[in-house]
GROMACS .gro file of C-alpha atoms in nm:
model
  261
    1UNK     CA    1  -0.283   0.733  -1.709
    2UNK     CA    2  -0.616   0.876  -1.626
    3UNK     CA    3  -0.836   0.718  -1.356
    4UNK     CA    4  -1.197   0.654  -1.443
    5UNK     CA    5  -1.346   0.481  -1.123
    6UNK     CA    6  -1.254   0.248  -0.851
    7UNK     CA    7  -1.407  -0.081  -0.748
    8UNK     CA    8  -1.483   0.044  -0.408
    9UNK     CA    9  -1.857   0.122  -0.335
   10UNK     CA   10  -1.934   0.353  -0.050
   11UNK     CA   11  -2.193   0.254   0.228
   12UNK     CA   12  -2.332   0.591   0.276
   13UNK     CA   13  -2.439   0.895   0.058
   14UNK     CA   14  -2.136   1.123   0.026
   15UNK     CA   15  -2.314   1.455   0.107
   16UNK     CA   16  -1.996   1.641   0.168
   17UNK     CA   17  -1.826   1.528  -0.156
   18UNK     CA   18  -2.156   1.638  -0.342
   19UNK     CA   19  -2.157   1.963  -0.153
   20UNK     CA   20  -1.779   2.034  -0.229
   21UNK     CA   21  -1.824   1.953  -0.598
   22UNK     CA   22  -2.126   2.174  -0.612
   23UNK     CA   23  -1.951   2.457  -0.452
   24UNK     CA   24  -1.631   2.428  -0.673
   25UNK     CA   25  -1.856   2.410  -0.989
   26UNK     CA   26  -2.066   2.708  -0.894
   27UNK     CA   27  -1.777   2.922  -0.795
   28UNK     CA   28  -1.609   2.852  -1.124
   29UNK     CA   29  -1.915   2.935  -1.310
   30UNK     CA   30  -1.955   3.269  -1.132
   31UNK     CA   31  -1.589   3.348  -1.197
   32UNK     CA   32  -1.602   3.234  -1.560
   33UNK     CA   33  -1.914   3.443  -1.645
   34UNK     CA   34  -1.895   3.718  -1.388
   35UNK     CA   35  -1.522   3.805  -1.413
   36UNK     CA   36  -1.482   3.828  -1.777
   37UNK     CA   37  -1.210   4.092  -1.805
   38UNK     CA   38  -0.843   4.068  -1.708
   39UNK     CA   39  -0.892   4.342  -1.458
   40UNK     CA   40  -1.180   4.192  -1.275
   41UNK     CA   41  -1.017   3.853  -1.270
   42UNK     CA   42  -0.698   3.995  -1.123
   43UNK     CA   43  -0.900   4.163  -0.855
   44UNK     CA   44  -1.054   3.833  -0.769
   45UNK     CA   45  -0.723   3.656  -0.744
   46UNK     CA   46  -0.578   3.945  -0.530
   47UNK     CA   47  -0.856   3.883  -0.290
   48UNK     CA   48  -0.897   3.497  -0.279
   49UNK     CA   49  -0.605   3.334  -0.448
   50UNK     CA   50  -0.299   3.230  -0.234
   51UNK     CA   51  -0.008   3.466  -0.285
   52UNK     CA   52   0.300   3.305  -0.104
   53UNK     CA   53   0.470   3.637  -0.032
   54UNK     CA   54   0.163   3.767   0.141
   55UNK     CA   55   0.114   3.451   0.355
   56UNK     CA   56   0.488   3.454   0.438
   57UNK     CA   57   0.428   3.820   0.567
   58UNK     CA   58   0.131   3.702   0.769
   59UNK     CA   59  -0.133   3.857   0.547
   60UNK     CA   60  -0.443   3.707   0.381
   61UNK     CA   61  -0.428   3.371   0.569
   62UNK     CA   62  -0.786   3.313   0.475
   63UNK     CA   63  -0.656   3.239   0.105
   64UNK     CA   64  -0.522   2.908   0.233
   65UNK     CA   65  -0.885   2.805   0.222
   66UNK     CA   66  -1.050   3.022  -0.041
   67UNK     CA   67  -0.785   2.943  -0.302
   68UNK     CA   68  -0.889   2.571  -0.285
   69UNK     CA   69  -1.225   2.673  -0.430
   70UNK     CA   70  -1.091   2.869  -0.742
   71UNK     CA   71  -0.986   2.711  -1.073
   72UNK     CA   72  -0.806   2.836  -1.378
   73UNK     CA   73  -0.991   2.646  -1.650
   74UNK     CA   74  -1.270   2.392  -1.709
   75UNK     CA   75  -1.008   2.111  -1.755
   76UNK     CA   76  -0.851   2.212  -1.424
   77UNK     CA   77  -1.195   2.198  -1.249
   78UNK     CA   78  -1.295   1.878  -1.428
   79UNK     CA   79  -0.985   1.690  -1.345
   80UNK     CA   80  -1.000   1.787  -0.981
   81UNK     CA   81  -1.366   1.699  -0.945
   82UNK     CA   82  -1.307   1.357  -1.111
   83UNK     CA   83  -1.033   1.262  -0.858
   84UNK     CA   84  -1.258   1.390  -0.564
   85UNK     CA   85  -1.553   1.182  -0.704
   86UNK     CA   86  -1.338   0.860  -0.728
   87UNK     CA   87  -1.150   0.876  -0.395
   88UNK     CA   88  -1.363   1.109  -0.181
   89UNK     CA   89  -1.682   0.903  -0.130
   90UNK     CA   90  -1.489   0.621   0.038
   91UNK     CA   91  -1.299   0.850   0.271
   92UNK     CA   92  -1.614   1.030   0.368
   93UNK     CA   93  -1.777   0.687   0.432
   94UNK     CA   94  -1.487   0.584   0.658
   95UNK     CA   95  -1.453   0.908   0.847
   96UNK     CA   96  -1.813   1.043   0.863
   97UNK     CA   97  -1.947   1.360   0.710
   98UNK     CA   98  -1.811   1.630   0.937
   99UNK     CA   99  -1.473   1.471   1.007
  100UNK     CA  100  -1.416   1.429   0.636
  101UNK     CA  101  -1.496   1.790   0.564
  102UNK     CA  102  -1.238   1.902   0.838
  103UNK     CA  103  -0.993   1.656   0.697
  104UNK     CA  104  -1.041   1.801   0.337
  105UNK     CA  105  -0.997   2.162   0.454
  106UNK     CA  106  -0.687   2.089   0.669
  107UNK     CA  107  -0.531   1.893   0.383
  108UNK     CA  108  -0.579   2.207   0.153
  109UNK     CA  109  -0.431   2.436   0.414
  110UNK     CA  110  -0.134   2.203   0.456
  111UNK     CA  111  -0.086   2.172   0.085
  112UNK     CA  112  -0.088   2.566   0.059
  113UNK     CA  113   0.165   2.589   0.332
  114UNK     CA  114   0.409   2.359   0.172
  115UNK     CA  115   0.365   2.562  -0.140
  116UNK     CA  116   0.443   2.874   0.041
  117UNK     CA  117   0.749   2.712   0.188
  118UNK     CA  118   0.878   2.618  -0.148
  119UNK     CA  119   0.851   2.967  -0.296
  120UNK     CA  120   0.795   3.208   0.015
  121UNK     CA  121   0.860   3.527  -0.196
  122UNK     CA  122   0.646   3.430  -0.484
  123UNK     CA  123   0.368   3.664  -0.616
  124UNK     CA  124   0.240   3.407  -0.853
  125UNK     CA  125  -0.122   3.324  -0.729
  126UNK     CA  126  -0.221   2.964  -0.642
  127UNK     CA  127  -0.563   2.839  -0.718
  128UNK     CA  128  -0.716   2.486  -0.711
  129UNK     CA  129  -0.842   2.210  -0.503
  130UNK     CA  130  -0.566   1.979  -0.608
  131UNK     CA  131  -0.382   1.999  -0.266
  132UNK     CA  132  -0.697   1.908  -0.061
  133UNK     CA  133  -0.791   1.637  -0.306
  134UNK     CA  134  -0.422   1.506  -0.291
  135UNK     CA  135  -0.491   1.476   0.091
  136UNK     CA  136  -0.804   1.259   0.013
  137UNK     CA  137  -0.579   1.039  -0.211
  138UNK     CA  138  -0.311   0.997   0.061
  139UNK     CA  139  -0.570   0.889   0.301
  140UNK     CA  140  -0.717   0.647   0.043
  141UNK     CA  141  -0.375   0.488  -0.015
  142UNK     CA  142  -0.336   0.416   0.362
  143UNK     CA  143  -0.675   0.252   0.402
  144UNK     CA  144  -0.732   0.084   0.067
  145UNK     CA  145  -0.388   0.024  -0.098
  146UNK     CA  146  -0.504  -0.269  -0.300
  147UNK     CA  147  -0.850  -0.133  -0.401
  148UNK     CA  148  -0.879  -0.174  -0.784
  149UNK     CA  149  -0.879   0.149  -0.988
  150UNK     CA  150  -0.972   0.140  -1.356
  151UNK     CA  151  -0.740   0.378  -1.553
  152UNK     CA  152  -0.746   0.495  -1.915
  153UNK     CA  153  -0.399   0.427  -2.041
  154UNK     CA  154  -0.312   0.656  -2.340
  155UNK     CA  155   0.009   0.603  -2.533
  156UNK     CA  156   0.009   0.814  -2.865
  157UNK     CA  157  -0.268   0.625  -3.048
  158UNK     CA  158  -0.289   0.327  -2.804
  159UNK     CA  159  -0.605   0.341  -2.570
  160UNK     CA  160  -0.693   0.084  -2.313
  161UNK     CA  161  -0.882   0.067  -1.987
  162UNK     CA  162  -0.699  -0.142  -1.731
  163UNK     CA  163  -0.747  -0.220  -1.357
  164UNK     CA  164  -0.463  -0.178  -1.119
  165UNK     CA  165  -0.419  -0.158  -0.747
  166UNK     CA  166  -0.464   0.187  -0.594
  167UNK     CA  167  -0.101   0.190  -0.455
  168UNK     CA  168   0.022   0.157  -0.802
  169UNK     CA  169  -0.176   0.439  -0.956
  170UNK     CA  170  -0.127   0.680  -0.646
  171UNK     CA  171   0.232   0.576  -0.615
  172UNK     CA  172   0.311   0.669  -0.978
  173UNK     CA  173   0.108   1.000  -0.944
  174UNK     CA  174   0.299   1.086  -0.626
  175UNK     CA  175   0.629   1.010  -0.794
  176UNK     CA  176   0.540   1.239  -1.070
  177UNK     CA  177   0.475   1.515  -0.820
  178UNK     CA  178   0.824   1.486  -0.677
  179UNK     CA  179   0.988   1.465  -1.032
  180UNK     CA  180   0.790   1.775  -1.138
  181UNK     CA  181   0.872   1.957  -0.809
  182UNK     CA  182   1.246   1.905  -0.846
  183UNK     CA  183   1.240   1.995  -1.213
  184UNK     CA  184   1.044   2.318  -1.203
  185UNK     CA  185   1.066   2.657  -1.045
  186UNK     CA  186   0.750   2.720  -0.822
  187UNK     CA  187   0.799   3.092  -0.858
  188UNK     CA  188   0.729   3.074  -1.238
  189UNK     CA  189   0.369   2.947  -1.207
  190UNK     CA  190   0.244   2.619  -1.372
  191UNK     CA  191   0.154   2.309  -1.166
  192UNK     CA  192   0.193   2.341  -0.801
  193UNK     CA  193   0.379   2.013  -0.746
  194UNK     CA  194   0.482   2.084  -0.398
  195UNK     CA  195   0.125   2.159  -0.296
  196UNK     CA  196   0.021   1.823  -0.433
  197UNK     CA  197   0.296   1.632  -0.249
  198UNK     CA  198   0.235   1.838   0.061
  199UNK     CA  199  -0.139   1.760   0.059
  200UNK     CA  200  -0.081   1.401   0.003
  201UNK     CA  201   0.144   1.372   0.295
  202UNK     CA  202  -0.096   1.568   0.525
  203UNK     CA  203  -0.369   1.331   0.420
  204UNK     CA  204  -0.167   1.033   0.520
  205UNK     CA  205  -0.091   1.187   0.857
  206UNK     CA  206  -0.450   1.281   0.932
  207UNK     CA  207  -0.562   0.924   0.839
  208UNK     CA  208  -0.313   0.749   1.068
  209UNK     CA  209  -0.541   0.775   1.384
  210UNK     CA  210  -0.825   0.600   1.200
  211UNK     CA  211  -0.585   0.350   1.047
  212UNK     CA  212  -0.432   0.280   1.402
  213UNK     CA  213  -0.772   0.253   1.560
  214UNK     CA  214  -0.836  -0.038   1.325
  215UNK     CA  215  -0.533  -0.212   1.397
  216UNK     CA  216  -0.260  -0.049   1.184
  217UNK     CA  217  -0.050  -0.327   1.003
  218UNK     CA  218  -0.287  -0.585   1.142
  219UNK     CA  219  -0.580  -0.413   0.958
  220UNK     CA  220  -0.381  -0.446   0.633
  221UNK     CA  221  -0.319  -0.807   0.701
  222UNK     CA  222  -0.676  -0.868   0.797
  223UNK     CA  223  -0.823  -0.698   0.500
  224UNK     CA  224  -0.515  -0.772   0.261
  225UNK     CA  225  -0.523  -0.396   0.182
  226UNK     CA  226  -0.872  -0.419   0.017
  227UNK     CA  227  -1.199  -0.253   0.103
  228UNK     CA  228  -1.388  -0.415   0.398
  229UNK     CA  229  -1.674  -0.517   0.161
  230UNK     CA  230  -1.715  -0.680  -0.177
  231UNK     CA  231  -1.560  -0.492  -0.457
  232UNK     CA  232  -1.768  -0.354  -0.739
  233UNK     CA  233  -1.770  -0.497  -1.077
  234UNK     CA  234  -1.827  -0.326  -1.408
  235UNK     CA  235  -1.909  -0.461  -1.744
  236UNK     CA  236  -1.682  -0.409  -2.035
  237UNK     CA  237  -1.685  -0.088  -2.230
  238UNK     CA  238  -1.631  -0.044  -2.602
  239UNK     CA  239  -1.268   0.043  -2.517
  240UNK     CA  240  -1.078  -0.278  -2.464
  241UNK     CA  241  -1.038  -0.355  -2.088
  242UNK     CA  242  -0.817  -0.597  -1.891
  243UNK     CA  243  -1.032  -0.771  -1.636
  244UNK     CA  244  -0.944  -0.724  -1.273
  245UNK     CA  245  -0.763  -1.030  -1.116
  246UNK     CA  246  -0.973  -1.243  -0.878
  247UNK     CA  247  -0.939  -1.180  -0.503
  248UNK     CA  248  -0.660  -1.360  -0.322
  249UNK     CA  249  -0.832  -1.632  -0.111
  250UNK     CA  250  -0.523  -1.767   0.065
  251UNK     CA  251  -0.574  -1.820   0.432
  252UNK     CA  252  -0.437  -1.593   0.712
  253UNK     CA  253  -0.063  -1.581   0.746
  254UNK     CA  254  -0.009  -1.688   0.394
  255UNK     CA  255  -0.022  -1.362   0.218
  256UNK     CA  256   0.246  -1.078   0.178
  257UNK     CA  257   0.046  -0.789   0.328
  258UNK     CA  258  -0.131  -0.521   0.132
  259UNK     CA  259   0.155  -0.467  -0.113
  260UNK     CA  260   0.196  -0.831  -0.224
  261UNK     CA  261  -0.033  -1.033  -0.461
   0.00000   0.00000   0.00000
């Protein structure tokens, strides 16, 4: 289940999203071409990757931020930037440029701290923007639970693009992080599931004040969990696609909140 785009246009240019993407790509290019030996790459990770044992001891706290700008492969970088592109522009639109940047960085720090708590003595380096971007996804879920997201569904040789509510896609993603977290040992490396789950939770908490200022549950009922503007529409691609369902036009008081139809 691979997200491709959402039907949620932003009302302002997402300069911070652009800057974060450019910074991540540039840093990865520098590390890929400039640190081309195991020794040089190890020295980079020792300086800027998050090592839980060192953070537990109170050292190298800067790595809670610097590690979010390092990636282990082109696929790792590409997946993270795609998620940031899909969900970040709307969060920046709602929060404003500087508040969104602070939100992003704090989500990354929170994700790193939860990873440290899950493996306080680990010397396996943690890199990647996934935790910070998970925070963006958590905030998106709170503000736009029923925004439509196009996903590429892949099952062996079956490919189809379908449009589903954000709460379904993000809920499945979060559930997979908990399953992976309970089923793996964070001291052995691999996917940092608890960093993802932690960043997601931090993102929800940090978005709560904005959501409450807009009315909390009343905002959900007023907007029916959808974006506060007409949702974008896309033409069919060569891959078969299920059309998004039409908006629910039932009157106030006759719907089931953001999670119902």
